[in-house]
XYZ file of C-alpha atoms in Angstrom:
232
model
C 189.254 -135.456 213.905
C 185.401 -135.836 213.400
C 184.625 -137.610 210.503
C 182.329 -134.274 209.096
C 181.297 -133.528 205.719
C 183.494 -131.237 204.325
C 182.263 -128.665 201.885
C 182.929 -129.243 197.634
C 184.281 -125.514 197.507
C 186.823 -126.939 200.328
C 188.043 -129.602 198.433
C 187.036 -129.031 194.817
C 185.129 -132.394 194.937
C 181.378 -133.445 195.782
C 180.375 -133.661 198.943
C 182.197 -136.782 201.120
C 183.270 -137.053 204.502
C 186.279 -135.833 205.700
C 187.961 -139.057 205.326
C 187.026 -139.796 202.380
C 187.982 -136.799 201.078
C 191.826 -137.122 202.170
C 191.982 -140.473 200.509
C 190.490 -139.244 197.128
C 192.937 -136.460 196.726
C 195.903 -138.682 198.360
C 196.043 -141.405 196.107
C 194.547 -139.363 192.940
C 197.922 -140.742 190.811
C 196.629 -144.164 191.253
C 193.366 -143.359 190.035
C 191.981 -144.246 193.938
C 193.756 -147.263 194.363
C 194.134 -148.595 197.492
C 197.381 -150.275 199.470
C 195.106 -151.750 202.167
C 196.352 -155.263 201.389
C 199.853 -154.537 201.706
C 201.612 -154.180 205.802
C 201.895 -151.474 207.505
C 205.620 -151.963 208.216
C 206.148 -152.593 204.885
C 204.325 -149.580 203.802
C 205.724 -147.220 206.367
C 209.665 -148.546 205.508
C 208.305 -147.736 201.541
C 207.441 -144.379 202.093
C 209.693 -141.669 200.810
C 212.201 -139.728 202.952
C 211.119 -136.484 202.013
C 207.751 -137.014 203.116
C 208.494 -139.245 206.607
C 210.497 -135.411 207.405
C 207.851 -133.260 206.330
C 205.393 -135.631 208.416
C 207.680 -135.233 211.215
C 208.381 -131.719 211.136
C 204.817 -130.770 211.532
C 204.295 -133.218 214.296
C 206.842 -131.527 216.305
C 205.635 -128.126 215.529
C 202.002 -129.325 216.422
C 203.289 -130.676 219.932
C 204.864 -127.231 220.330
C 201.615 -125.594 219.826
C 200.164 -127.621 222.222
C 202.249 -126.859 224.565
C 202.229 -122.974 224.182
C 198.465 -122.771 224.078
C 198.796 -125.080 227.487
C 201.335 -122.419 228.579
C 198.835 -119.599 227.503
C 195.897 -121.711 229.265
C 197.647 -122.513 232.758
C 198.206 -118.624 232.916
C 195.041 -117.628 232.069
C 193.402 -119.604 234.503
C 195.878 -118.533 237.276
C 195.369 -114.401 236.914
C 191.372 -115.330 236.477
C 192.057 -116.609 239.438
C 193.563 -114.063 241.728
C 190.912 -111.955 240.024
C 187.325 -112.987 241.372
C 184.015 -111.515 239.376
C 183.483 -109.809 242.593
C 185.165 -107.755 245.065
C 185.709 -108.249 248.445
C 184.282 -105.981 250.519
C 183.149 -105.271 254.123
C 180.211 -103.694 253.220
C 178.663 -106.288 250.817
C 175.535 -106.253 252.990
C 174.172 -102.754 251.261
C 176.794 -102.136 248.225
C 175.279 -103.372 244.907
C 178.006 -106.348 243.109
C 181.216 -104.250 242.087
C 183.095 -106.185 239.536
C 186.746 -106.073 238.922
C 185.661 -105.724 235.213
C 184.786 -102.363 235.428
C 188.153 -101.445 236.423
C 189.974 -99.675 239.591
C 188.934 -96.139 239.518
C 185.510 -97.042 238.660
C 185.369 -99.801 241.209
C 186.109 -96.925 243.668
C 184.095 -94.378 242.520
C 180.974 -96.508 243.174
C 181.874 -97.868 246.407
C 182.060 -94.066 247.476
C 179.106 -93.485 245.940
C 177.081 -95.883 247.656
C 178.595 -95.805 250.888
C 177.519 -91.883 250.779
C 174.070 -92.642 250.023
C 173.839 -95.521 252.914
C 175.385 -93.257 255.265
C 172.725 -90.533 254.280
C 169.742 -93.344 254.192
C 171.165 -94.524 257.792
C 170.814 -91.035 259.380
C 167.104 -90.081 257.697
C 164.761 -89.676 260.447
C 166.494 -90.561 263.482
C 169.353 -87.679 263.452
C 167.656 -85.342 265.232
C 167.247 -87.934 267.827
C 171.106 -88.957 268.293
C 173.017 -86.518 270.137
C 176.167 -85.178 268.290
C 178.583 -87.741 270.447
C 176.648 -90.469 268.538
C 176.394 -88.735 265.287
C 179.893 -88.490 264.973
C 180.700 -92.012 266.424
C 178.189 -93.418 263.357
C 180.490 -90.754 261.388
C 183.068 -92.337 261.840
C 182.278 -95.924 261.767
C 180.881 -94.873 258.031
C 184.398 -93.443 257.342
C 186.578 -96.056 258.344
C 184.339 -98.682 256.634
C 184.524 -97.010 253.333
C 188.282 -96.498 254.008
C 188.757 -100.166 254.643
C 186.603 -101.232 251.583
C 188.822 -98.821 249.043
C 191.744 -100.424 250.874
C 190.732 -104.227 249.631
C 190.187 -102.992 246.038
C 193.456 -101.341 245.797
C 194.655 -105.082 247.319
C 193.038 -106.922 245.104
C 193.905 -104.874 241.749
C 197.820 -105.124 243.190
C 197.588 -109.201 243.692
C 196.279 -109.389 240.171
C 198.452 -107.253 238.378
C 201.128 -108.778 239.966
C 200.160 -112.265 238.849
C 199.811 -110.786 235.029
C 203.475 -109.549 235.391
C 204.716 -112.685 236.439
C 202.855 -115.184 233.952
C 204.240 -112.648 231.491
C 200.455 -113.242 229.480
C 201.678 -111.220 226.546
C 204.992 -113.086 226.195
C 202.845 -116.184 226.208
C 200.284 -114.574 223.630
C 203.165 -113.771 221.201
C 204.709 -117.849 221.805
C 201.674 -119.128 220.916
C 200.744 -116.650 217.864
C 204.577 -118.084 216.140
C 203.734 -121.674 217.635
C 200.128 -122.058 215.788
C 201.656 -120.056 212.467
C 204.680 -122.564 212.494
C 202.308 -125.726 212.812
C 200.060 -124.226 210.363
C 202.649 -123.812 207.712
C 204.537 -127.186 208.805
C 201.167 -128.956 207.458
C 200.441 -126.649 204.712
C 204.123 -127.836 202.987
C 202.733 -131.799 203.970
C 199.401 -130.911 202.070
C 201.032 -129.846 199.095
C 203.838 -131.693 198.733
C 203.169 -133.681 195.680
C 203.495 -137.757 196.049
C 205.921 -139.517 193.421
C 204.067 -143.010 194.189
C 201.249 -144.905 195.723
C 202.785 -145.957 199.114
C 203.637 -141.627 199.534
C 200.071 -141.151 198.526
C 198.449 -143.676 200.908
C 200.913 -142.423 203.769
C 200.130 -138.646 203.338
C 196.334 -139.509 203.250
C 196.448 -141.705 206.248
C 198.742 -138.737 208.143
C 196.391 -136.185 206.903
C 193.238 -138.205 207.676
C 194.224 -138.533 211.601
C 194.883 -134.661 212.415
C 192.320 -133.909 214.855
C 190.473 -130.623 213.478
C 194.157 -128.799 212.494
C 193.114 -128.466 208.520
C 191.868 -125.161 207.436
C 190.271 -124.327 203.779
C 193.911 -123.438 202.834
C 194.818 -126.591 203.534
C 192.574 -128.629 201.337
C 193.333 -126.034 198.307
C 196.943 -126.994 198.488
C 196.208 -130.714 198.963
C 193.785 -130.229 195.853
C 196.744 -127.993 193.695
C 198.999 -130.867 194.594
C 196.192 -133.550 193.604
C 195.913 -131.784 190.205
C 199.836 -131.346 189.610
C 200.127 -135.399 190.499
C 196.897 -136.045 187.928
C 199.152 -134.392 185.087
Protein backbone atom coordinates (compact mmCIF):
# COMPACT_ATOMS: atom_id res chain seq x y z
CA UNK A 1 0.00 0.00 0.00
CA UNK A 2 1.51 3.51 -0.78
CA UNK A 3 2.50 5.19 2.10
CA UNK A 4 -0.10 8.44 1.09
CA UNK A 5 -1.41 11.02 3.26
CA UNK A 6 -4.61 10.16 4.26
CA UNK A 7 -7.21 12.82 4.81
CA UNK A 8 -8.17 14.08 8.85
CA UNK A 9 -12.00 13.64 7.90
CA UNK A 10 -10.76 9.88 7.02
CA UNK A 11 -9.36 9.20 10.14
CA UNK A 12 -10.59 11.83 12.58
CA UNK A 13 -6.90 12.82 13.19
CA UNK A 14 -4.43 15.51 11.59
CA UNK A 15 -2.97 14.90 8.67
CA UNK A 16 -0.16 11.75 8.78
CA UNK A 17 0.71 9.22 6.43
CA UNK A 18 -1.06 6.27 5.99
CA UNK A 19 1.13 4.39 8.23
CA UNK A 20 1.25 6.42 10.67
CA UNK A 21 -2.14 6.73 10.87
CA UNK A 22 -2.84 2.82 11.45
CA UNK A 23 -0.40 2.84 14.28
CA UNK A 24 -1.98 5.90 16.08
CA UNK A 25 -5.42 4.47 16.14
CA UNK A 26 -3.97 0.73 16.73
CA UNK A 27 -2.25 1.14 19.80
CA UNK A 28 -4.49 4.27 21.08
CA UNK A 29 -5.04 2.05 24.63
CA UNK A 30 -1.41 2.35 25.22
CA UNK A 31 -1.37 5.89 24.75
CA UNK A 32 1.04 5.15 21.35
CA UNK A 33 3.25 2.86 22.87
CA UNK A 34 5.23 0.86 20.92
CA UNK A 35 6.20 -3.18 21.11
CA UNK A 36 9.09 -2.70 18.64
CA UNK A 37 11.57 -4.07 21.19
CA UNK A 38 9.82 -7.13 21.86
CA UNK A 39 10.10 -10.47 18.90
CA UNK A 40 8.09 -11.00 16.46
CA UNK A 41 7.46 -14.66 17.38
CA UNK A 42 6.87 -13.71 20.63
CA UNK A 43 4.48 -11.08 19.65
CA UNK A 44 2.65 -13.04 17.02
CA UNK A 45 2.23 -16.32 19.68
CA UNK A 46 0.81 -13.17 22.19
CA UNK A 47 -1.73 -12.06 20.04
CA UNK A 48 -5.29 -12.94 20.80
CA UNK A 49 -7.25 -15.74 19.09
CA UNK A 50 -10.06 -13.78 18.15
CA UNK A 51 -8.11 -11.45 16.25
CA UNK A 52 -5.34 -14.10 14.51
CA UNK A 53 -9.21 -15.51 12.97
CA UNK A 54 -10.55 -12.32 12.04
CA UNK A 55 -6.98 -11.57 10.40
CA UNK A 56 -7.29 -14.77 8.70
CA UNK A 57 -10.69 -14.70 7.56
CA UNK A 58 -10.20 -11.60 5.58
CA UNK A 59 -7.02 -12.86 4.08
CA UNK A 60 -8.81 -15.69 2.60
CA UNK A 61 -11.66 -13.66 1.42
CA UNK A 62 -9.09 -11.13 -0.12
CA UNK A 63 -7.29 -14.10 -2.05
CA UNK A 64 -10.79 -15.02 -3.25
CA UNK A 65 -11.29 -11.66 -4.65
CA UNK A 66 -8.28 -11.87 -6.34
CA UNK A 67 -8.98 -14.62 -7.88
CA UNK A 68 -12.55 -13.71 -9.17
CA UNK A 69 -11.48 -10.35 -10.50
CA UNK A 70 -8.53 -12.62 -12.29
CA UNK A 71 -11.45 -14.84 -13.41
CA UNK A 72 -13.43 -11.66 -14.55
CA UNK A 73 -10.02 -10.30 -16.20
CA UNK A 74 -8.88 -13.56 -18.18
CA UNK A 75 -12.49 -13.41 -19.72
CA UNK A 76 -12.55 -10.09 -20.54
CA UNK A 77 -9.51 -10.13 -22.35
CA UNK A 78 -10.49 -13.36 -24.24
CA UNK A 79 -14.11 -12.00 -25.82
CA UNK A 80 -12.05 -8.49 -26.49
CA UNK A 81 -10.27 -10.67 -28.21
CA UNK A 82 -12.38 -12.57 -30.64
CA UNK A 83 -13.86 -9.10 -31.02
CA UNK A 84 -11.32 -6.78 -33.00
CA UNK A 85 -12.08 -2.72 -33.11
CA UNK A 86 -12.48 -3.41 -36.70
CA UNK A 87 -14.16 -5.63 -39.02
CA UNK A 88 -12.91 -7.74 -41.46
CA UNK A 89 -13.84 -7.03 -44.64
CA UNK A 90 -13.02 -7.57 -48.36
CA UNK A 91 -13.69 -4.31 -49.30
CA UNK A 92 -11.55 -2.34 -46.76
CA UNK A 93 -9.88 -0.60 -49.71
CA UNK A 94 -13.04 2.02 -50.18
CA UNK A 95 -15.38 1.24 -46.96
CA UNK A 96 -14.74 3.85 -44.20
CA UNK A 97 -13.54 1.75 -40.50
CA UNK A 98 -16.81 -0.19 -39.37
CA UNK A 99 -16.48 -1.01 -35.76
CA UNK A 100 -18.01 -3.89 -34.00
CA UNK A 101 -19.04 -1.19 -31.42
CA UNK A 102 -21.68 0.09 -33.29
CA UNK A 103 -23.36 -3.13 -33.31
CA UNK A 104 -24.63 -5.84 -36.06
CA UNK A 105 -27.45 -4.25 -37.82
CA UNK A 106 -25.72 -1.05 -37.94
CA UNK A 107 -22.46 -2.59 -38.99
CA UNK A 108 -24.56 -3.84 -41.98
CA UNK A 109 -26.48 -1.09 -42.78
CA UNK A 110 -23.32 0.94 -43.56
CA UNK A 111 -21.46 -1.57 -45.39
CA UNK A 112 -24.61 -1.53 -47.79
CA UNK A 113 -24.57 1.85 -47.79
CA UNK A 114 -21.23 2.39 -48.96
CA UNK A 115 -20.87 -0.39 -51.17
CA UNK A 116 -24.03 1.31 -53.07
CA UNK A 117 -22.40 4.52 -53.35
CA UNK A 118 -18.90 2.87 -54.67
CA UNK A 119 -20.76 0.86 -57.03
CA UNK A 120 -22.57 4.13 -58.27
CA UNK A 121 -19.06 6.25 -58.09
CA UNK A 122 -17.44 3.15 -60.12
CA UNK A 123 -19.97 3.37 -63.02
CA UNK A 124 -20.04 7.54 -63.31
CA UNK A 125 -18.80 8.40 -66.62
CA UNK A 126 -17.70 5.34 -68.19
CA UNK A 127 -21.26 3.39 -68.34
CA UNK A 128 -22.25 4.48 -71.40
CA UNK A 129 -19.03 3.17 -72.65
CA UNK A 130 -19.30 -0.58 -71.25
CA UNK A 131 -21.59 -2.64 -73.13
CA UNK A 132 -24.40 -4.30 -71.01
CA UNK A 133 -22.31 -7.86 -70.91
CA UNK A 134 -19.77 -5.80 -68.87
CA UNK A 135 -22.19 -3.77 -66.95
CA UNK A 136 -23.70 -6.63 -65.54
CA UNK A 137 -20.40 -8.64 -65.02
CA UNK A 138 -19.19 -5.31 -62.76
CA UNK A 139 -22.93 -5.92 -61.39
CA UNK A 140 -22.27 -8.66 -60.20
CA UNK A 141 -18.82 -8.60 -58.94
CA UNK A 142 -20.38 -5.48 -56.73
CA UNK A 143 -23.06 -7.96 -55.50
CA UNK A 144 -21.18 -10.80 -54.49
CA UNK A 145 -18.57 -8.55 -52.77
CA UNK A 146 -21.10 -6.89 -50.62
CA UNK A 147 -22.64 -10.38 -50.06
CA UNK A 148 -19.34 -11.75 -48.92
CA UNK A 149 -18.56 -8.67 -46.67
CA UNK A 150 -22.21 -9.00 -44.75
CA UNK A 151 -21.24 -12.67 -44.59
CA UNK A 152 -17.87 -11.92 -42.34
CA UNK A 153 -19.84 -9.58 -40.02
CA UNK A 154 -22.50 -12.01 -39.34
CA UNK A 155 -19.13 -14.43 -38.65
CA UNK A 156 -17.58 -12.35 -36.61
CA UNK A 157 -20.69 -11.20 -34.33
CA UNK A 158 -21.39 -15.31 -34.05
CA UNK A 159 -17.52 -16.08 -32.87
CA UNK A 160 -17.94 -13.36 -30.30
CA UNK A 161 -21.12 -14.05 -28.91
CA UNK A 162 -20.20 -17.38 -28.66
CA UNK A 163 -17.09 -16.66 -26.63
CA UNK A 164 -19.41 -14.34 -24.16
CA UNK A 165 -21.66 -17.47 -23.67
CA UNK A 166 -18.98 -19.60 -22.82
CA UNK A 167 -16.85 -17.30 -20.36
CA UNK A 168 -20.31 -16.92 -18.85
CA UNK A 169 -19.07 -12.81 -18.26
CA UNK A 170 -22.16 -12.17 -16.20
CA UNK A 171 -21.73 -15.23 -13.96
CA UNK A 172 -18.23 -13.93 -13.45
CA UNK A 173 -19.55 -10.23 -12.86
CA UNK A 174 -21.96 -11.48 -10.13
CA UNK A 175 -18.67 -13.85 -8.41
CA UNK A 176 -16.76 -11.03 -8.21
CA UNK A 177 -19.55 -8.38 -7.00
CA UNK A 178 -20.09 -11.19 -3.61
CA UNK A 179 -16.15 -11.79 -3.68
CA UNK A 180 -15.12 -7.88 -3.25
CA UNK A 181 -18.41 -7.32 -0.75
CA UNK A 182 -17.20 -10.43 1.34
CA UNK A 183 -13.47 -9.08 1.53
CA UNK A 184 -14.76 -5.73 2.17
CA UNK A 185 -16.79 -6.70 5.14
CA UNK A 186 -14.11 -9.46 6.29
CA UNK A 187 -11.77 -6.23 6.95
CA UNK A 188 -14.39 -3.92 8.05
CA UNK A 189 -15.10 -6.56 11.29
CA UNK A 190 -10.80 -6.52 11.61
CA UNK A 191 -11.01 -2.59 11.66
CA UNK A 192 -13.39 -2.45 14.29
CA UNK A 193 -12.81 -5.07 16.35
CA UNK A 194 -11.70 -3.45 19.50
CA UNK A 195 -8.07 -4.65 20.98
CA UNK A 196 -8.10 -5.88 24.77
CA UNK A 197 -4.12 -5.26 24.91
CA UNK A 198 -1.02 -3.85 23.41
CA UNK A 199 0.40 -6.93 21.54
CA UNK A 200 -3.64 -7.07 19.70
CA UNK A 201 -3.14 -3.42 19.09
CA UNK A 202 0.37 -3.56 17.56
CA UNK A 203 -0.75 -6.78 15.51
CA UNK A 204 -3.98 -5.22 14.04
CA UNK A 205 -1.94 -2.03 13.12
CA UNK A 206 0.86 -3.90 11.55
CA UNK A 207 -2.01 -6.22 9.55
CA UNK A 208 -3.85 -3.14 8.71
CA UNK A 209 -0.74 -1.12 7.77
CA UNK A 210 0.37 -3.83 4.96
CA UNK A 211 -3.07 -4.07 2.92
CA UNK A 212 -2.15 -2.82 -0.35
CA UNK A 213 -4.86 0.02 -1.20
CA UNK A 214 -8.03 -2.41 0.18
CA UNK A 215 -9.14 0.38 3.01
CA UNK A 216 -11.98 2.56 2.11
CA UNK A 217 -13.26 5.78 4.27
CA UNK A 218 -15.57 3.20 5.99
CA UNK A 219 -12.86 1.52 7.02
CA UNK A 220 -10.93 4.11 8.91
CA UNK A 221 -14.39 5.30 10.65
CA UNK A 222 -14.72 1.90 12.18
CA UNK A 223 -11.00 1.65 13.05
CA UNK A 224 -11.52 5.27 14.60
CA UNK A 225 -15.17 4.09 16.54
CA UNK A 226 -13.11 1.19 17.77
CA UNK A 227 -10.04 3.59 18.71
CA UNK A 228 -12.53 5.71 20.74
CA UNK A 229 -14.43 2.65 22.45
CA UNK A 230 -10.65 1.25 23.47
CA UNK A 231 -9.73 5.12 24.75
CA UNK A 232 -12.81 4.76 27.26
Amino acid sequence: MPNNTVPAADTGLPNLNRRSALAKLGMGIAGGASLAAVPASCREAAVSSDLRRLIEDHRVTKGAALEAEKAHGDATELIHASCPEHLPVTLSSFLDDIKMSEGVEACKKRISSQCKSHEVVAFSGVKDALSLKVQKQLTAAFRAAKKDTLRLVDEAFAKATEVRQSVDLEGLDRARALANEAEYNALMVVCAHRCATLTDADAKADYLADEDGWMETAHYEALRQAHRKEEA
